Amino acid sequence: MRYETSSLHELNLLLKFDLNTTQQGIKVHKDAEPTVVAAAKSLYDKGLITLDDGGYLTDLGRDACLHAQSLLTLLRAPAIA
């Protein structure tokens, strides 16, 4: 099993959300890259964000975003000898 390109676009979009506040969302404009527009729609369809063009994270979306950020931190960590 591997990450599909569409999943990577979704993960990258999740990483744009600020987990320090619930008062800040994002807006994906209609003229954004088609992959970003598709990622937003997919995250919305999965119940992770409130609008198909961004909005706010749902509770499930906050969990997913936290995991995405944690995974990225682990992958960027220096190798332990």
mmCIF file of N, CA and C in Angstrom:
data_model
loop_
_atom_site.group_PDB
_atom_site.id
_atom_site.type_symbol
_atom_site.label_atom_id
_atom_site.label_comp_id
_atom_site.label_asym_id
_atom_site.label_seq_id
_atom_site.Cartn_x
_atom_site.Cartn_y
_atom_site.Cartn_z
ATOM 1 N N MET A 1 0.850 -1.178 0.000
ATOM 2 C CA MET A 1 0.000 0.000 0.000
ATOM 3 C C MET A 1 0.894 1.240 0.000
ATOM 4 N N ARG A 2 0.466 2.251 -0.725
ATOM 5 C CA ARG A 2 1.242 3.486 -0.790
ATOM 6 C C ARG A 2 0.292 4.674 -0.842
ATOM 7 N N TYR A 3 0.824 5.859 -0.588
ATOM 8 C CA TYR A 3 0.023 7.064 -0.706
ATOM 9 C C TYR A 3 -0.205 7.369 -2.180
ATOM 10 N N GLU A 4 -1.445 7.575 -2.538
ATOM 11 C CA GLU A 4 -1.773 8.039 -3.890
ATOM 12 C C GLU A 4 -1.502 9.540 -3.945
ATOM 13 N N THR A 5 -1.289 10.045 -5.125
ATOM 14 C CA THR A 5 -1.025 11.472 -5.301
ATOM 15 C C THR A 5 -2.166 12.313 -4.727
ATOM 16 N N SER A 6 -3.390 11.866 -4.922
ATOM 17 C CA SER A 6 -4.540 12.624 -4.400
ATOM 18 C C SER A 6 -4.504 12.691 -2.869
ATOM 19 N N SER A 7 -4.041 11.623 -2.229
ATOM 20 C CA SER A 7 -3.922 11.628 -0.765
ATOM 21 C C SER A 7 -2.863 12.617 -0.309
ATOM 22 N N LEU A 8 -1.778 12.711 -1.047
ATOM 23 C CA LEU A 8 -0.737 13.681 -0.700
ATOM 24 C C LEU A 8 -1.246 15.110 -0.816
ATOM 25 N N HIS A 9 -2.073 15.367 -1.832
ATOM 26 C CA HIS A 9 -2.665 16.707 -1.969
ATOM 27 C C HIS A 9 -3.596 16.996 -0.795
ATOM 28 N N GLU A 10 -4.331 16.010 -0.358
ATOM 29 C CA GLU A 10 -5.215 16.186 0.795
ATOM 30 C C GLU A 10 -4.404 16.451 2.059
ATOM 31 N N LEU A 11 -3.336 15.680 2.267
ATOM 32 C CA LEU A 11 -2.479 15.883 3.433
ATOM 33 C C LEU A 11 -1.864 17.275 3.412
ATOM 34 N N ASN A 12 -1.386 17.706 2.253
ATOM 35 C CA ASN A 12 -0.804 19.042 2.149
ATOM 36 C C ASN A 12 -1.827 20.126 2.452
ATOM 37 N N LEU A 13 -3.058 19.922 2.031
ATOM 38 C CA LEU A 13 -4.098 20.907 2.324
ATOM 39 C C LEU A 13 -4.419 20.920 3.817
ATOM 40 N N LEU A 14 -4.482 19.755 4.437
ATOM 41 C CA LEU A 14 -4.716 19.697 5.881
ATOM 42 C C LEU A 14 -3.632 20.450 6.650
ATOM 43 N N LEU A 15 -2.411 20.377 6.162
ATOM 44 C CA LEU A 15 -1.295 21.038 6.841
ATOM 45 C C LEU A 15 -1.395 22.562 6.800
ATOM 46 N N LYS A 16 -2.250 23.097 5.975
ATOM 47 C CA LYS A 16 -2.435 24.549 5.895
ATOM 48 C C LYS A 16 -3.286 25.091 7.050
ATOM 49 N N PHE A 17 -4.008 24.207 7.730
ATOM 50 C CA PHE A 17 -4.840 24.635 8.849
ATOM 51 C C PHE A 17 -3.988 24.851 10.092
ATOM 52 N N ASP A 18 -4.349 25.876 10.865
ATOM 53 C CA ASP A 18 -3.666 26.200 12.110
ATOM 54 C C ASP A 18 -4.400 25.510 13.254
ATOM 55 N N LEU A 19 -3.750 24.547 13.901
ATOM 56 C CA LEU A 19 -4.383 23.813 15.003
ATOM 57 C C LEU A 19 -4.393 24.603 16.309
ATOM 58 N N ASN A 20 -3.731 25.757 16.328
ATOM 59 C CA ASN A 20 -3.710 26.569 17.542
ATOM 60 C C ASN A 20 -5.002 27.336 17.759
ATOM 61 N N THR A 21 -5.868 27.363 16.756
ATOM 62 C CA THR A 21 -7.126 28.088 16.881
ATOM 63 C C THR A 21 -8.219 27.382 16.081
ATOM 64 N N THR A 22 -9.441 27.500 16.566
ATOM 65 C CA THR A 22 -10.587 26.984 15.810
ATOM 66 C C THR A 22 -11.288 28.115 15.070
ATOM 67 N N GLN A 23 -10.766 29.325 15.212
ATOM 68 C CA GLN A 23 -11.388 30.508 14.631
ATOM 69 C C GLN A 23 -10.830 30.874 13.257
ATOM 70 N N GLN A 24 -9.896 30.089 12.764
ATOM 71 C CA GLN A 24 -9.275 30.395 11.474
ATOM 72 C C GLN A 24 -9.451 29.220 10.526
ATOM 73 N N GLY A 25 -10.026 29.499 9.379
ATOM 74 C CA GLY A 25 -10.198 28.474 8.353
ATOM 75 C C GLY A 25 -9.356 28.812 7.142
ATOM 76 N N ILE A 26 -9.646 28.141 6.049
ATOM 77 C CA ILE A 26 -8.960 28.444 4.799
ATOM 78 C C ILE A 26 -9.989 28.568 3.687
ATOM 79 N N LYS A 27 -9.592 29.193 2.606
ATOM 80 C CA LYS A 27 -10.444 29.354 1.436
ATOM 81 C C LYS A 27 -9.649 28.891 0.222
ATOM 82 N N VAL A 28 -10.204 27.929 -0.513
ATOM 83 C CA VAL A 28 -9.598 27.478 -1.760
ATOM 84 C C VAL A 28 -10.358 28.167 -2.888
ATOM 85 N N HIS A 29 -9.686 29.052 -3.587
ATOM 86 C CA HIS A 29 -10.329 29.815 -4.646
ATOM 87 C C HIS A 29 -10.553 28.957 -5.886
ATOM 88 N N LYS A 30 -11.537 29.334 -6.658
ATOM 89 C CA LYS A 30 -11.891 28.581 -7.866
ATOM 90 C C LYS A 30 -10.754 28.508 -8.870
ATOM 91 N N ASP A 31 -9.873 29.501 -8.850
ATOM 92 C CA ASP A 31 -8.760 29.499 -9.799
ATOM 93 C C ASP A 31 -7.491 28.859 -9.224
ATOM 94 N N ALA A 32 -7.612 28.191 -8.080
ATOM 95 C CA ALA A 32 -6.471 27.468 -7.512
ATOM 96 C C ALA A 32 -6.138 26.271 -8.397
ATOM 97 N N GLU A 33 -4.994 25.682 -8.156
ATOM 98 C CA GLU A 33 -4.608 24.482 -8.897
ATOM 99 C C GLU A 33 -5.733 23.449 -8.813
ATOM 100 N N PRO A 34 -6.054 22.788 -9.898
ATOM 101 C CA PRO A 34 -7.129 21.780 -9.885
ATOM 102 C C PRO A 34 -6.922 20.695 -8.832
ATOM 103 N N THR A 35 -5.672 20.355 -8.550
ATOM 104 C CA THR A 35 -5.409 19.332 -7.540
ATOM 105 C C THR A 35 -5.796 19.813 -6.148
ATOM 106 N N VAL A 36 -5.622 21.100 -5.889
ATOM 107 C CA VAL A 36 -5.986 21.672 -4.591
ATOM 108 C C VAL A 36 -7.508 21.748 -4.467
ATOM 109 N N VAL A 37 -8.170 22.159 -5.532
ATOM 110 C CA VAL A 37 -9.636 22.217 -5.544
ATOM 111 C C VAL A 37 -10.211 20.816 -5.306
ATOM 112 N N ALA A 38 -9.640 19.828 -5.985
ATOM 113 C CA ALA A 38 -10.102 18.442 -5.826
ATOM 114 C C ALA A 38 -9.834 17.933 -4.421
ATOM 115 N N ALA A 39 -8.706 18.294 -3.838
ATOM 116 C CA ALA A 39 -8.386 17.868 -2.474
ATOM 117 C C ALA A 39 -9.384 18.447 -1.483
ATOM 118 N N ALA A 40 -9.737 19.716 -1.654
ATOM 119 C CA ALA A 40 -10.710 20.340 -0.764
ATOM 120 C C ALA A 40 -12.069 19.644 -0.874
ATOM 121 N N LYS A 41 -12.488 19.376 -2.083
ATOM 122 C CA LYS A 41 -13.768 18.688 -2.292
ATOM 123 C C LYS A 41 -13.746 17.306 -1.644
ATOM 124 N N SER A 42 -12.650 16.595 -1.798
ATOM 125 C CA SER A 42 -12.525 15.259 -1.229
ATOM 126 C C SER A 42 -12.545 15.298 0.304
ATOM 127 N N LEU A 43 -11.828 16.252 0.888
ATOM 128 C CA LEU A 43 -11.829 16.388 2.345
ATOM 129 C C LEU A 43 -13.228 16.732 2.860
ATOM 130 N N TYR A 44 -13.934 17.553 2.112
ATOM 131 C CA TYR A 44 -15.312 17.889 2.471
ATOM 132 C C TYR A 44 -16.202 16.643 2.389
ATOM 133 N N ASP A 45 -16.072 15.895 1.316
ATOM 134 C CA ASP A 45 -16.878 14.680 1.141
ATOM 135 C C ASP A 45 -16.621 13.661 2.253
ATOM 136 N N LYS A 46 -15.418 13.674 2.796
ATOM 137 C CA LYS A 46 -15.047 12.753 3.875
ATOM 138 C C LYS A 46 -15.416 13.288 5.255
ATOM 139 N N GLY A 47 -15.935 14.512 5.296
ATOM 140 C CA GLY A 47 -16.345 15.096 6.567
ATOM 141 C C GLY A 47 -15.217 15.691 7.382
ATOM 142 N N LEU A 48 -14.106 16.048 6.728
ATOM 143 C CA LEU A 48 -12.967 16.598 7.450
ATOM 144 C C LEU A 48 -12.962 18.120 7.494
ATOM 145 N N ILE A 49 -13.626 18.764 6.526
ATOM 146 C CA ILE A 49 -13.742 20.215 6.517
ATOM 147 C C ILE A 49 -15.205 20.584 6.282
ATOM 148 N N THR A 50 -15.553 21.815 6.631
ATOM 149 C CA THR A 50 -16.965 22.220 6.638
ATOM 150 C C THR A 50 -17.509 22.664 5.294
ATOM 151 N N LEU A 51 -16.649 23.060 4.371
ATOM 152 C CA LEU A 51 -17.094 23.525 3.059
ATOM 153 C C LEU A 51 -16.283 22.862 1.963
ATOM 154 N N ASP A 52 -16.866 22.718 0.798
ATOM 155 C CA ASP A 52 -16.139 22.053 -0.286
ATOM 156 C C ASP A 52 -15.030 22.921 -0.882
ATOM 157 N N ASP A 53 -14.938 24.169 -0.425
ATOM 158 C CA ASP A 53 -13.831 25.030 -0.846
ATOM 159 C C ASP A 53 -13.019 25.513 0.360
ATOM 160 N N GLY A 54 -13.026 24.704 1.405
ATOM 161 C CA GLY A 54 -12.231 25.032 2.588
ATOM 162 C C GLY A 54 -13.073 25.099 3.831
ATOM 163 N N GLY A 55 -13.183 26.293 4.375
ATOM 164 C CA GLY A 55 -13.939 26.443 5.611
ATOM 165 C C GLY A 55 -13.076 26.111 6.813
ATOM 166 N N TYR A 56 -13.676 25.395 7.759
ATOM 167 C CA TYR A 56 -13.012 25.054 9.004
ATOM 168 C C TYR A 56 -12.878 23.543 9.115
ATOM 169 N N LEU A 57 -11.981 23.111 9.984
ATOM 170 C CA LEU A 57 -11.853 21.689 10.262
ATOM 171 C C LEU A 57 -13.028 21.213 11.110
ATOM 172 N N THR A 58 -13.532 20.046 10.817
ATOM 173 C CA THR A 58 -14.491 19.395 11.703
ATOM 174 C C THR A 58 -13.684 18.733 12.817
ATOM 175 N N ASP A 59 -14.352 18.128 13.791
ATOM 176 C CA ASP A 59 -13.627 17.417 14.846
ATOM 177 C C ASP A 59 -12.765 16.312 14.250
ATOM 178 N N LEU A 60 -13.328 15.569 13.304
ATOM 179 C CA LEU A 60 -12.571 14.519 12.626
ATOM 180 C C LEU A 60 -11.408 15.122 11.836
ATOM 181 N N GLY A 61 -11.645 16.268 11.222
ATOM 182 C CA GLY A 61 -10.596 16.951 10.479
ATOM 183 C C GLY A 61 -9.458 17.410 11.367
ATOM 184 N N ARG A 62 -9.786 17.889 12.574
ATOM 185 C CA ARG A 62 -8.746 18.289 13.531
ATOM 186 C C ARG A 62 -7.877 17.094 13.888
ATOM 187 N N ASP A 63 -8.511 15.936 14.108
ATOM 188 C CA ASP A 63 -7.747 14.723 14.411
ATOM 189 C C ASP A 63 -6.835 14.362 13.245
ATOM 190 N N ALA A 64 -7.380 14.410 12.028
ATOM 191 C CA ALA A 64 -6.591 14.079 10.840
ATOM 192 C C ALA A 64 -5.436 15.057 10.666
ATOM 193 N N CYS A 65 -5.693 16.322 10.891
ATOM 194 C CA CYS A 65 -4.660 17.354 10.760
ATOM 195 C C CYS A 65 -3.559 17.133 11.799
ATOM 196 N N LEU A 66 -3.936 16.801 13.006
ATOM 197 C CA LEU A 66 -2.956 16.529 14.059
ATOM 198 C C LEU A 66 -2.069 15.351 13.659
ATOM 199 N N HIS A 67 -2.675 14.299 13.139
ATOM 200 C CA HIS A 67 -1.896 13.138 12.701
ATOM 201 C C HIS A 67 -0.994 13.489 11.520
ATOM 202 N N ALA A 68 -1.506 14.281 10.587
ATOM 203 C CA ALA A 68 -0.706 14.689 9.428
ATOM 204 C C ALA A 68 0.509 15.499 9.876
ATOM 205 N N GLN A 69 0.305 16.416 10.823
ATOM 206 C CA GLN A 69 1.411 17.224 11.318
ATOM 207 C C GLN A 69 2.414 16.374 12.088
ATOM 208 N N SER A 70 1.908 15.433 12.873
ATOM 209 C CA SER A 70 2.801 14.546 13.625
ATOM 210 C C SER A 70 3.639 13.686 12.692
ATOM 211 N N LEU A 71 3.014 13.149 11.655
ATOM 212 C CA LEU A 71 3.741 12.321 10.693
ATOM 213 C C LEU A 71 4.822 13.133 9.990
ATOM 214 N N LEU A 72 4.494 14.332 9.592
ATOM 215 C CA LEU A 72 5.476 15.182 8.912
ATOM 216 C C LEU A 72 6.648 15.481 9.849
ATOM 217 N N THR A 73 6.372 15.751 11.105
ATOM 218 C CA THR A 73 7.421 16.003 12.084
ATOM 219 C C THR A 73 8.324 14.780 12.224
ATOM 220 N N LEU A 74 7.729 13.598 12.301
ATOM 221 C CA LEU A 74 8.517 12.374 12.407
ATOM 222 C C LEU A 74 9.389 12.154 11.174
ATOM 223 N N LEU A 75 8.828 12.408 10.011
ATOM 224 C CA LEU A 75 9.578 12.186 8.774
ATOM 225 C C LEU A 75 10.704 13.189 8.591
ATOM 226 N N ARG A 76 10.565 14.353 9.145
ATOM 227 C CA ARG A 76 11.602 15.394 9.020
ATOM 228 C C ARG A 76 12.657 15.285 10.110
ATOM 229 N N ALA A 77 12.417 14.449 11.110
ATOM 230 C CA ALA A 77 13.360 14.324 12.225
ATOM 231 C C ALA A 77 14.656 13.704 11.726
ATOM 232 N N PRO A 78 15.783 14.122 12.307
ATOM 233 C CA PRO A 78 17.049 13.514 11.896
ATOM 234 C C PRO A 78 17.089 12.036 12.294
ATOM 235 N N ALA A 79 17.776 11.254 11.503
ATOM 236 C CA ALA A 79 17.878 9.819 11.758
ATOM 237 C C ALA A 79 18.648 9.578 13.056
ATOM 238 N N ILE A 80 18.157 8.612 13.803
ATOM 239 C CA ILE A 80 18.830 8.232 15.053
ATOM 240 C C ILE A 80 19.749 7.052 14.747
ATOM 241 N N ALA A 81 21.016 7.220 15.072
ATOM 242 C CA ALA A 81 21.998 6.167 14.758
ATOM 243 C C ALA A 81 21.889 4.990 15.693
#
